[in-house]
PDB file of C-alpha atoms and ligand atoms in Angstrom:
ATOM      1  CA  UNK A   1      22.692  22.399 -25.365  1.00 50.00           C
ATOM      2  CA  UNK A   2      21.849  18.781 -24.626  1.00 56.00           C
ATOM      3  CA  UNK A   3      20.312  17.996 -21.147  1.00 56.00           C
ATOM      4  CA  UNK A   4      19.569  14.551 -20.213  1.00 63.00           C
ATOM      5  CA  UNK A   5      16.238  13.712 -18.239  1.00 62.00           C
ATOM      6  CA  UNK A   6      17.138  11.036 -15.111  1.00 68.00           C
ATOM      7  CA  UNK A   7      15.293   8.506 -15.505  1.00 90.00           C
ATOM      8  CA  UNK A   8      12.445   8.247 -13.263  1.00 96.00           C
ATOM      9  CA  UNK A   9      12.408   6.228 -10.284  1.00 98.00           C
ATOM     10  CA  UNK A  10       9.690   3.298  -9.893  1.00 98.00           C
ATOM     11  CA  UNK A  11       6.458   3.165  -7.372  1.00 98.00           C
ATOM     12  CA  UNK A  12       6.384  -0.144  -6.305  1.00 98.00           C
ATOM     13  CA  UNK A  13       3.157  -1.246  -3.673  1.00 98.00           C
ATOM     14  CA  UNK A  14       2.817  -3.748  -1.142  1.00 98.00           C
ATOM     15  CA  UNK A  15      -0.831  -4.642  -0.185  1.00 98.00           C
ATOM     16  CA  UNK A  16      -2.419  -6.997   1.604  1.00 95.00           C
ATOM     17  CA  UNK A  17      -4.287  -8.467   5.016  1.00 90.00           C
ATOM     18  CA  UNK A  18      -2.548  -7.727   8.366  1.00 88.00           C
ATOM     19  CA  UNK A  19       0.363 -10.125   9.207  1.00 89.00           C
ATOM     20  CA  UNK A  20       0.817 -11.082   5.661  1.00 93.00           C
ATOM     21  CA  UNK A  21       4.143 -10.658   6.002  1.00 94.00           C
ATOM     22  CA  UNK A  22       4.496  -6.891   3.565  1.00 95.00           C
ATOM     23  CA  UNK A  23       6.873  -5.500   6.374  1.00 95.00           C
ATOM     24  CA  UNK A  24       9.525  -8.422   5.901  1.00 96.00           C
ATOM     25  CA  UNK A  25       9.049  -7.822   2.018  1.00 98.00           C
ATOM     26  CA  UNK A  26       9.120  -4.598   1.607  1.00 98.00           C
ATOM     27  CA  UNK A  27      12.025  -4.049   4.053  1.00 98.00           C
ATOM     28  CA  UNK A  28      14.070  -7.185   2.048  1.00 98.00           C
ATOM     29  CA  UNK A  29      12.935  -5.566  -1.290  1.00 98.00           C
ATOM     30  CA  UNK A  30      14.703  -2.335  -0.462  1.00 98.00           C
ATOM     31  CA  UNK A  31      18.090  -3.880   0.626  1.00 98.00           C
ATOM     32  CA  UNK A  32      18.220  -5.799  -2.012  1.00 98.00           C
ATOM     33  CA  UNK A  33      17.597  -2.764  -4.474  1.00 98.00           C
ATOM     34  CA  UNK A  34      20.251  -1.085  -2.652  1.00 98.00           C
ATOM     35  CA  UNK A  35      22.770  -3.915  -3.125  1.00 98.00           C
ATOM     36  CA  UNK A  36      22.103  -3.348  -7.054  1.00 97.00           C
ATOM     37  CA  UNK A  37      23.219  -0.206  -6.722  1.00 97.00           C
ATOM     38  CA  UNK A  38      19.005   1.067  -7.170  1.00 97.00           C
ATOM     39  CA  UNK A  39      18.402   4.528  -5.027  1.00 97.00           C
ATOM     40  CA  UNK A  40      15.079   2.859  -3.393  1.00 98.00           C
ATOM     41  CA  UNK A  41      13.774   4.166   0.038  1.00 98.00           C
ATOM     42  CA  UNK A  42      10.874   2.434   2.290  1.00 98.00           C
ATOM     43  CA  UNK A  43       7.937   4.503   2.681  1.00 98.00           C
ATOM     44  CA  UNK A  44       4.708   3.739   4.758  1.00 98.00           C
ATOM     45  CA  UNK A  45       0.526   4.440   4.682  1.00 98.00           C
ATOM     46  CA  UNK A  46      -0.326   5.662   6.809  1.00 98.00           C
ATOM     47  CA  UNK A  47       2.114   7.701   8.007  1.00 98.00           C
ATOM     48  CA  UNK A  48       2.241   8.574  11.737  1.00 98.00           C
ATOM     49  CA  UNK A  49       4.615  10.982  11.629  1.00 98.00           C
ATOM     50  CA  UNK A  50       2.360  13.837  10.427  1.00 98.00           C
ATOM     51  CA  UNK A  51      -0.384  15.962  12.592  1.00 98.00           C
ATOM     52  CA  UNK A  52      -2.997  13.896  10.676  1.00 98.00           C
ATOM     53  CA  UNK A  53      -0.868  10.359  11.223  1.00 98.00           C
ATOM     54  CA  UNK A  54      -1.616  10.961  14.383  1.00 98.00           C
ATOM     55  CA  UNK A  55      -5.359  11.154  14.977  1.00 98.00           C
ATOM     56  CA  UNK A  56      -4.778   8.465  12.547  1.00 98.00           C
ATOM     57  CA  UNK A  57      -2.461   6.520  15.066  1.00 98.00           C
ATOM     58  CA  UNK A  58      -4.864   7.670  18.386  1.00 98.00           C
ATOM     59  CA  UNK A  59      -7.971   5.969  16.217  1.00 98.00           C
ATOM     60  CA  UNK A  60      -6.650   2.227  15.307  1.00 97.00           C
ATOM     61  CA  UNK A  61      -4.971   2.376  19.089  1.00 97.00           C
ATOM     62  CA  UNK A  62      -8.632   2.928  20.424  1.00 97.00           C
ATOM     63  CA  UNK A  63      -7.924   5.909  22.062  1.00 98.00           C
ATOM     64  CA  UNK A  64     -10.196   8.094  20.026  1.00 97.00           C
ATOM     65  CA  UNK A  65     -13.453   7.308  18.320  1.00 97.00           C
ATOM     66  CA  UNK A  66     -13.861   8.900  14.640  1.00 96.00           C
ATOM     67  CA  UNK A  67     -16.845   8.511  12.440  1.00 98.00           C
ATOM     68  CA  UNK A  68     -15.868   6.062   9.903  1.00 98.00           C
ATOM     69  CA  UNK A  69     -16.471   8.615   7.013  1.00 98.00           C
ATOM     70  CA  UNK A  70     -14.467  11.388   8.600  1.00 98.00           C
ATOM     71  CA  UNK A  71     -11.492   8.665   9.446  1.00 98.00           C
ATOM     72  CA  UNK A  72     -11.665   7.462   5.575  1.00 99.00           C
ATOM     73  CA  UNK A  73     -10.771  10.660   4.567  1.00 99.00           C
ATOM     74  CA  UNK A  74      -7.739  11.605   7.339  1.00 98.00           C
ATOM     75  CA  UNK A  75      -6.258   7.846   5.985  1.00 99.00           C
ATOM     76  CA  UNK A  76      -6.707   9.899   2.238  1.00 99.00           C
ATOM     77  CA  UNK A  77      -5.456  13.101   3.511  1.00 99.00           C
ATOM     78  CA  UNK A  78      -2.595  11.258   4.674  1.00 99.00           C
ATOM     79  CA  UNK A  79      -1.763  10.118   1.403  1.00 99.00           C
ATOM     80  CA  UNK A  80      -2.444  13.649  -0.355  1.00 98.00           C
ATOM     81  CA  UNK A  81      -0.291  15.504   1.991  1.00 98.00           C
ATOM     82  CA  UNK A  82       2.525  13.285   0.583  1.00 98.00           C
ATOM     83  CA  UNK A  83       1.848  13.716  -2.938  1.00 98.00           C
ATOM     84  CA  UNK A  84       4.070  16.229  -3.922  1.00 98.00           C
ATOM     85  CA  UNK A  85       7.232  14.907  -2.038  1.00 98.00           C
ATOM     86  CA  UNK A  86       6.196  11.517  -3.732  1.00 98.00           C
ATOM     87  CA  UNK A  87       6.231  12.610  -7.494  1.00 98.00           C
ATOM     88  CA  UNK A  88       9.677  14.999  -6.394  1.00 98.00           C
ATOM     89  CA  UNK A  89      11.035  11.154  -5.416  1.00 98.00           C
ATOM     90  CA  UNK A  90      10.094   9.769  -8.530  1.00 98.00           C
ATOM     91  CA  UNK A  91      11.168  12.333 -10.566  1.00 96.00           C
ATOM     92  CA  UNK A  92      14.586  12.330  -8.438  1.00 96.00           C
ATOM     93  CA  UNK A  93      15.006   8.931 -10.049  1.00 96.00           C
ATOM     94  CA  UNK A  94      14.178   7.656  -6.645  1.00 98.00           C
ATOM     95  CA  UNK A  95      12.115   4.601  -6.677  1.00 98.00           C
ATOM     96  CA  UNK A  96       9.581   3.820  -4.106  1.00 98.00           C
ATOM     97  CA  UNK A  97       8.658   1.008  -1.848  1.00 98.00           C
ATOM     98  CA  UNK A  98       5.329   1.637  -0.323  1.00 98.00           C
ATOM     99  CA  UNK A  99       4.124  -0.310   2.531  1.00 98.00           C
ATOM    100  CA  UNK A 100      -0.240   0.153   2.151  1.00 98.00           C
ATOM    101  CA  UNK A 101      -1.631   2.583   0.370  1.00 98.00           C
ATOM    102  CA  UNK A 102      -5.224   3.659  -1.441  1.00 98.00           C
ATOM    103  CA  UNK A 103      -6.320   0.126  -1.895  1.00 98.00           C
ATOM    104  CA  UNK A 104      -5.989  -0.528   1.421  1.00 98.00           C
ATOM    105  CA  UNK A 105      -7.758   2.390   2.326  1.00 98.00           C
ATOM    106  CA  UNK A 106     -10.467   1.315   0.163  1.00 98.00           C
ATOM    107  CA  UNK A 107     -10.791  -2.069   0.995  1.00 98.00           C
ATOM    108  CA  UNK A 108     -10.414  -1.246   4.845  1.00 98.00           C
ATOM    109  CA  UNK A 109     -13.737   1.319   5.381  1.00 98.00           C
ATOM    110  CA  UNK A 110     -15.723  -0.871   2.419  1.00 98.00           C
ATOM    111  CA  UNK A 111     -14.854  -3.696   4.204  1.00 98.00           C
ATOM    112  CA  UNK A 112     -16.592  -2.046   7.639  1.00 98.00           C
ATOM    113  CA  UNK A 113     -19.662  -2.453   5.808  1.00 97.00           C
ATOM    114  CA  UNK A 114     -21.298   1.621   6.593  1.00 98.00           C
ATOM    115  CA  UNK A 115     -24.185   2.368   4.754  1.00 98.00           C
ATOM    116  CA  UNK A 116     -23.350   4.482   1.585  1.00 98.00           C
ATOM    117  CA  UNK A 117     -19.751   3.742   2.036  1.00 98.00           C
ATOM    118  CA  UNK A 118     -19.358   1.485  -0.569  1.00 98.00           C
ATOM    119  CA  UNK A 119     -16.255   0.934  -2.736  1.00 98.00           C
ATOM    120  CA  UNK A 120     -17.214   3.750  -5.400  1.00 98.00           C
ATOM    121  CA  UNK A 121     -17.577   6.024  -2.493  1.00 98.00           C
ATOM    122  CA  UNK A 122     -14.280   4.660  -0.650  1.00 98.00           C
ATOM    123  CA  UNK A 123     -12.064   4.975  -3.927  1.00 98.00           C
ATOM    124  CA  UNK A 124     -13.075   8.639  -4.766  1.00 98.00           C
ATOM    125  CA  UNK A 125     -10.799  10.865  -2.314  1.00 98.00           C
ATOM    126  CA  UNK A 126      -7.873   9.471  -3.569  1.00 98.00           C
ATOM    127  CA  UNK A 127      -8.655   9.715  -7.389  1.00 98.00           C
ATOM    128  CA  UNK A 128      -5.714  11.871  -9.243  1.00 98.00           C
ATOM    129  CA  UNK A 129      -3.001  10.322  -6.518  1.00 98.00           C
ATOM    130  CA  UNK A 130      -0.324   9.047  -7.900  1.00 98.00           C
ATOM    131  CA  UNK A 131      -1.103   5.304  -9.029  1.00 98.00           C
ATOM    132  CA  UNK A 132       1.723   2.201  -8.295  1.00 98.00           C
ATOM    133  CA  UNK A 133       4.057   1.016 -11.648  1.00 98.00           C
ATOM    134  CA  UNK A 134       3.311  -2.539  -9.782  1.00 98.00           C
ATOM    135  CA  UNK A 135       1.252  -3.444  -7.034  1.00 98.00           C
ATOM    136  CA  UNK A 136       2.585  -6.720  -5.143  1.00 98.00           C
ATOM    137  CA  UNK A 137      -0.846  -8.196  -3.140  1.00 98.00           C
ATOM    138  CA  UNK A 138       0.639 -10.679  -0.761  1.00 98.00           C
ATOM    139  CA  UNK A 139      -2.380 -13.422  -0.451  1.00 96.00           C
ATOM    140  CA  UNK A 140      -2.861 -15.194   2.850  1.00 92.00           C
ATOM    141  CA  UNK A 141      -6.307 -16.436   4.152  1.00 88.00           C
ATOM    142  CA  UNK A 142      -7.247 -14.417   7.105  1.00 82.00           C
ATOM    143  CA  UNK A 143      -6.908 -18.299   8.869  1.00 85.00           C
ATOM    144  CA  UNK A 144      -3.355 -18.753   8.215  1.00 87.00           C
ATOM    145  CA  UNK A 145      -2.560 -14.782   9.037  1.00 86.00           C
ATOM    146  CA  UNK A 146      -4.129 -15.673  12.598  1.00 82.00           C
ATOM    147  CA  UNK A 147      -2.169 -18.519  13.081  1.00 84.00           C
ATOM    148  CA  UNK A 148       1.320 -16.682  12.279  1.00 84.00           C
ATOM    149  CA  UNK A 149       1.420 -15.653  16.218  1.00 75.00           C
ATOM    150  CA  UNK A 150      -2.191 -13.702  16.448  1.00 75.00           C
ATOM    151  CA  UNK A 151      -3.421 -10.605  14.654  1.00 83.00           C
ATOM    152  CA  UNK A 152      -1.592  -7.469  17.045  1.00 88.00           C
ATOM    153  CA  UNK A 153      -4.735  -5.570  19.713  1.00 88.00           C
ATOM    154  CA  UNK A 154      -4.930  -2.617  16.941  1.00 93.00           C
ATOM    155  CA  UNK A 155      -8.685  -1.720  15.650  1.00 94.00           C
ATOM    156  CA  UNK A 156      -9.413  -4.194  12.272  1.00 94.00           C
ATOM    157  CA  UNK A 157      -6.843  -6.685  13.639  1.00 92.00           C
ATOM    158  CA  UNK A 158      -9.998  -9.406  13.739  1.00 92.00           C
ATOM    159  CA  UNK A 159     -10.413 -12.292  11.447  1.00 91.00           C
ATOM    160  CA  UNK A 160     -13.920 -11.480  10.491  1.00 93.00           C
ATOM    161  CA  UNK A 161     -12.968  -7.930   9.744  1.00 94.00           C
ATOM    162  CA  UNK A 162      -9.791  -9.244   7.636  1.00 93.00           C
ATOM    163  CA  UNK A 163     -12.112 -11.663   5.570  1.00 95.00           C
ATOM    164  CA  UNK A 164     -14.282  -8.594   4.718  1.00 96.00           C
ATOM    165  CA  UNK A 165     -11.340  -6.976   3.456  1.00 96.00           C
ATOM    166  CA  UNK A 166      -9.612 -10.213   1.595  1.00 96.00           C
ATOM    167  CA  UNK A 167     -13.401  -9.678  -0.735  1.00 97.00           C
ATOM    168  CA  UNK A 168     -12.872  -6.253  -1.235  1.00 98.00           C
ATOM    169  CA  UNK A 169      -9.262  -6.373  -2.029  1.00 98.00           C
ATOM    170  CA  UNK A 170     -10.475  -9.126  -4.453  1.00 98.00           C
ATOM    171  CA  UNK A 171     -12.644  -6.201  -6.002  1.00 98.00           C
ATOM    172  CA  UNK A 172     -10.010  -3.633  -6.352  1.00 98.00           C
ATOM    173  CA  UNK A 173      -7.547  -5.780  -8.734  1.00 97.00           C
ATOM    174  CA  UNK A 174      -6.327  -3.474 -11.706  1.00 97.00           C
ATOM    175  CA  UNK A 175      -3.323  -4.144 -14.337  1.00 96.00           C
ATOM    176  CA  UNK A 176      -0.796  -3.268 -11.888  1.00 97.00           C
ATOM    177  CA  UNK A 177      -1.760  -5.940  -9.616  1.00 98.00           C
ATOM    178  CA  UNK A 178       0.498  -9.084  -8.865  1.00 98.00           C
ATOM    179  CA  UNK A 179      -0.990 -11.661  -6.548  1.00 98.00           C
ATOM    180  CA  UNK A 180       1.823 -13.482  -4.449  1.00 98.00           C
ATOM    181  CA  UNK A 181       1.191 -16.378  -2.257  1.00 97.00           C
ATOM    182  CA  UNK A 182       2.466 -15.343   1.013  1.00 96.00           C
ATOM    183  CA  UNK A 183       1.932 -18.518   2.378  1.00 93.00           C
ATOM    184  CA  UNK A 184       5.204 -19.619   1.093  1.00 94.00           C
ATOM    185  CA  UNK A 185       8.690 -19.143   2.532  1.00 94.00           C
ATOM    186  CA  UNK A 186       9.991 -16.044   3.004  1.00 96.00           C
ATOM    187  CA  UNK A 187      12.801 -16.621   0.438  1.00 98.00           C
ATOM    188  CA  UNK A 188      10.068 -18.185  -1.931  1.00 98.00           C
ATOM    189  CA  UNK A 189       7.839 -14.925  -1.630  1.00 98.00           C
ATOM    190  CA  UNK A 190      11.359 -12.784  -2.101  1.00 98.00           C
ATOM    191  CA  UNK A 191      12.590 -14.506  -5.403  1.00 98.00           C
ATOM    192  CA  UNK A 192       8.665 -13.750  -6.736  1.00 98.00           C
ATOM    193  CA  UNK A 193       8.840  -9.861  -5.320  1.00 98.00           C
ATOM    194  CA  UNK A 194      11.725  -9.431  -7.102  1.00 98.00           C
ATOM    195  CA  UNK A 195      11.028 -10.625 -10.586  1.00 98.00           C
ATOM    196  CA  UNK A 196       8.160  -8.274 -10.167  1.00 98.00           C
ATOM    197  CA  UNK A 197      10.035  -5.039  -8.993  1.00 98.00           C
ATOM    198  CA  UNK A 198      12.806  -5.703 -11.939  1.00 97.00           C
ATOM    199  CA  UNK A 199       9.583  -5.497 -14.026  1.00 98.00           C
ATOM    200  CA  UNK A 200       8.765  -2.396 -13.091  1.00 98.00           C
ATOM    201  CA  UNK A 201      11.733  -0.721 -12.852  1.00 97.00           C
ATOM    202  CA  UNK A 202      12.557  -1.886 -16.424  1.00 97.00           C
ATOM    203  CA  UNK A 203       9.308  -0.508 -17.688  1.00 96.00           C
ATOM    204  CA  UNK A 204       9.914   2.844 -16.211  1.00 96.00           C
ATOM    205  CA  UNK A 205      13.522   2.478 -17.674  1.00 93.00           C
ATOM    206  CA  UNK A 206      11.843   1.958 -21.094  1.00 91.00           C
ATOM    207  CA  UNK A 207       9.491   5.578 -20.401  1.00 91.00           C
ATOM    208  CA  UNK A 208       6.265   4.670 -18.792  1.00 95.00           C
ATOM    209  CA  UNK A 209       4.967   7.706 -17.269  1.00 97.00           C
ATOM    210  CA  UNK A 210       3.746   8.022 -13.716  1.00 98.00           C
ATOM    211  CA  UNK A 211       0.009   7.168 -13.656  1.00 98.00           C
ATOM    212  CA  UNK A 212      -2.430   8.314 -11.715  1.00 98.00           C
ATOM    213  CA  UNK A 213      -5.386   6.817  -9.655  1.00 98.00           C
ATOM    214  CA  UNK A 214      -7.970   5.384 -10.832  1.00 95.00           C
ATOM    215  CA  UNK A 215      -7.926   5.547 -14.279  1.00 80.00           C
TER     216      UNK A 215
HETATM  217  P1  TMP B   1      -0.375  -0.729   9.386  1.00 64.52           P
HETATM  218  O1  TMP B   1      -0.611  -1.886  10.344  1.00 64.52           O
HETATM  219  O2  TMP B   1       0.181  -1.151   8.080  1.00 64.52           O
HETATM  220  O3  TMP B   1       0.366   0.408  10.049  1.00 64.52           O
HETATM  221  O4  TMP B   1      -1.837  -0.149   9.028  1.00 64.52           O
HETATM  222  C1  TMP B   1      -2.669   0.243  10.058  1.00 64.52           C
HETATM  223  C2  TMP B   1      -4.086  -0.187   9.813  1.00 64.52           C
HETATM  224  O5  TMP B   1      -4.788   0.820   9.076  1.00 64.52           O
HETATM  225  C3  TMP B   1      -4.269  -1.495   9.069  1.00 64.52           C
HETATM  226  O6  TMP B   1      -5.246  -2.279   9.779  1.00 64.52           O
HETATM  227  C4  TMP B   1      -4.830  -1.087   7.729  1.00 64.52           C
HETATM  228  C5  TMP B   1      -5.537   0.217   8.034  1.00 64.52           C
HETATM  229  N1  TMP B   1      -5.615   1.186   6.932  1.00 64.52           N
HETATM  230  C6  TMP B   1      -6.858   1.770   6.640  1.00 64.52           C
HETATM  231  O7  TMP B   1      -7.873   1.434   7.236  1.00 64.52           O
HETATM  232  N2  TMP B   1      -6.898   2.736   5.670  1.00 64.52           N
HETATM  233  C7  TMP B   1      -5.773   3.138   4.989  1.00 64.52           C
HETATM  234  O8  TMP B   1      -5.863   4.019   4.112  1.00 64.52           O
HETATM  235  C8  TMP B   1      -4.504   2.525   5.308  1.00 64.52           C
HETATM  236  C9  TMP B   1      -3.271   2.959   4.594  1.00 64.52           C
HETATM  237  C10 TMP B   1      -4.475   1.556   6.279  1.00 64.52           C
END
């Protein structure tokens, strides 16, 4: 008997600062994946949907205080507690657009500066989690980010705190990263997004496995 394998779908990463603009991107990328006929769906980190979203959600409101350490890891748990539905997706054929994710994570509680969390220590909860085909960093300077209409009243929404993370991000760079200039237009930033997403779902058309972090 012959069986054919469907092919597998593509994880595709935004990152960046706050107010970079990922939500506009990553919402435009998926209609216009959908328009080409592509089964794409939208998913975010963290997710606030789940138990552990929200102590995640009651923490960056201000309502609760959580060691940093012990926070790190709900924002990982978070990500692990989708791990299984995420390789089902990809293995669907379904290709994913994910809004934040592990090297955000990292770059966020590095960023805070905690003695003995450094970026070795930041990175290892999420090692073995399913790595991005292409991750999309959309580069603003934490100046221009304040200026599009003020960082939101959420915890890490501060331009010193953003700068931290800018260097760290800077630090986490791998071969699936593609640095964008989100200081250009929004249709500027789209034609670039997409050129890099047809990348990716090409090379997954052409076999690439799904990787894993953070090899
Ligand atoms: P959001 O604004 O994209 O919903 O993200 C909420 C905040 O949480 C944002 O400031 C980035 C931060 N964050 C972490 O600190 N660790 C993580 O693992 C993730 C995914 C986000």
């Amino acid at each position: 008997s012959t069986s054919t394998k469907p092919l597998r779908g593509a994880f595709i990463l935004f990152e960046g600062g706050d107010r970079c603009g990922k939500t506009t991107q990553s919402e435009s990328l998926v209609k216009h994946l959908h328009s080409k006929g592509v089964d794409a769906e939208l998913w975010k980190f963290p997710d606030r949907q789940t138990a552990i979203g929200q102590m995640i959600n009651a923490y960056l409101q201000g309502k609760t205080e959580t060691d940093d350490a012990a926070v790190h890891l709900l924002f990982s748990a978070n990500r692990w507690e989708k791990r299984d539905a995420m390789l089902a997706a990809l293995s669907a054929g379904r290709t994913l657009v994910v809004d934040r994710y592990a090297y955000s994570g990292a770059a966020f509680t590095a960023a805070k500066g905690v003695p003995g969390l450094d970026l070795a220590w930041c990175k290892a909860p999420d090692s073995n989690l399913p790595a991005p085909d292409a991750t999309i960093f959309l580069s603003i300077t934490p100046e221009a980010a304040a200026k599009r209409g003020g960082y939101g009243s959420e915890r890490y929404e501060k331009e010193e705190m953003q700068k931290g993370v800018a260097r760290k991000f800077e630090q986490l760079k791998d071969a699936t990263w593609h640095s964008v200039d989100a200081s250009m237009s929004v249709e500027a930033v789209e034609a670039e997004v997409r050129r890099i997403a047809d990348a990716a779902l090409r090379s997954c058309e052409d076999g690439r496995p799904v990787q894993y972090l953070w090899l």
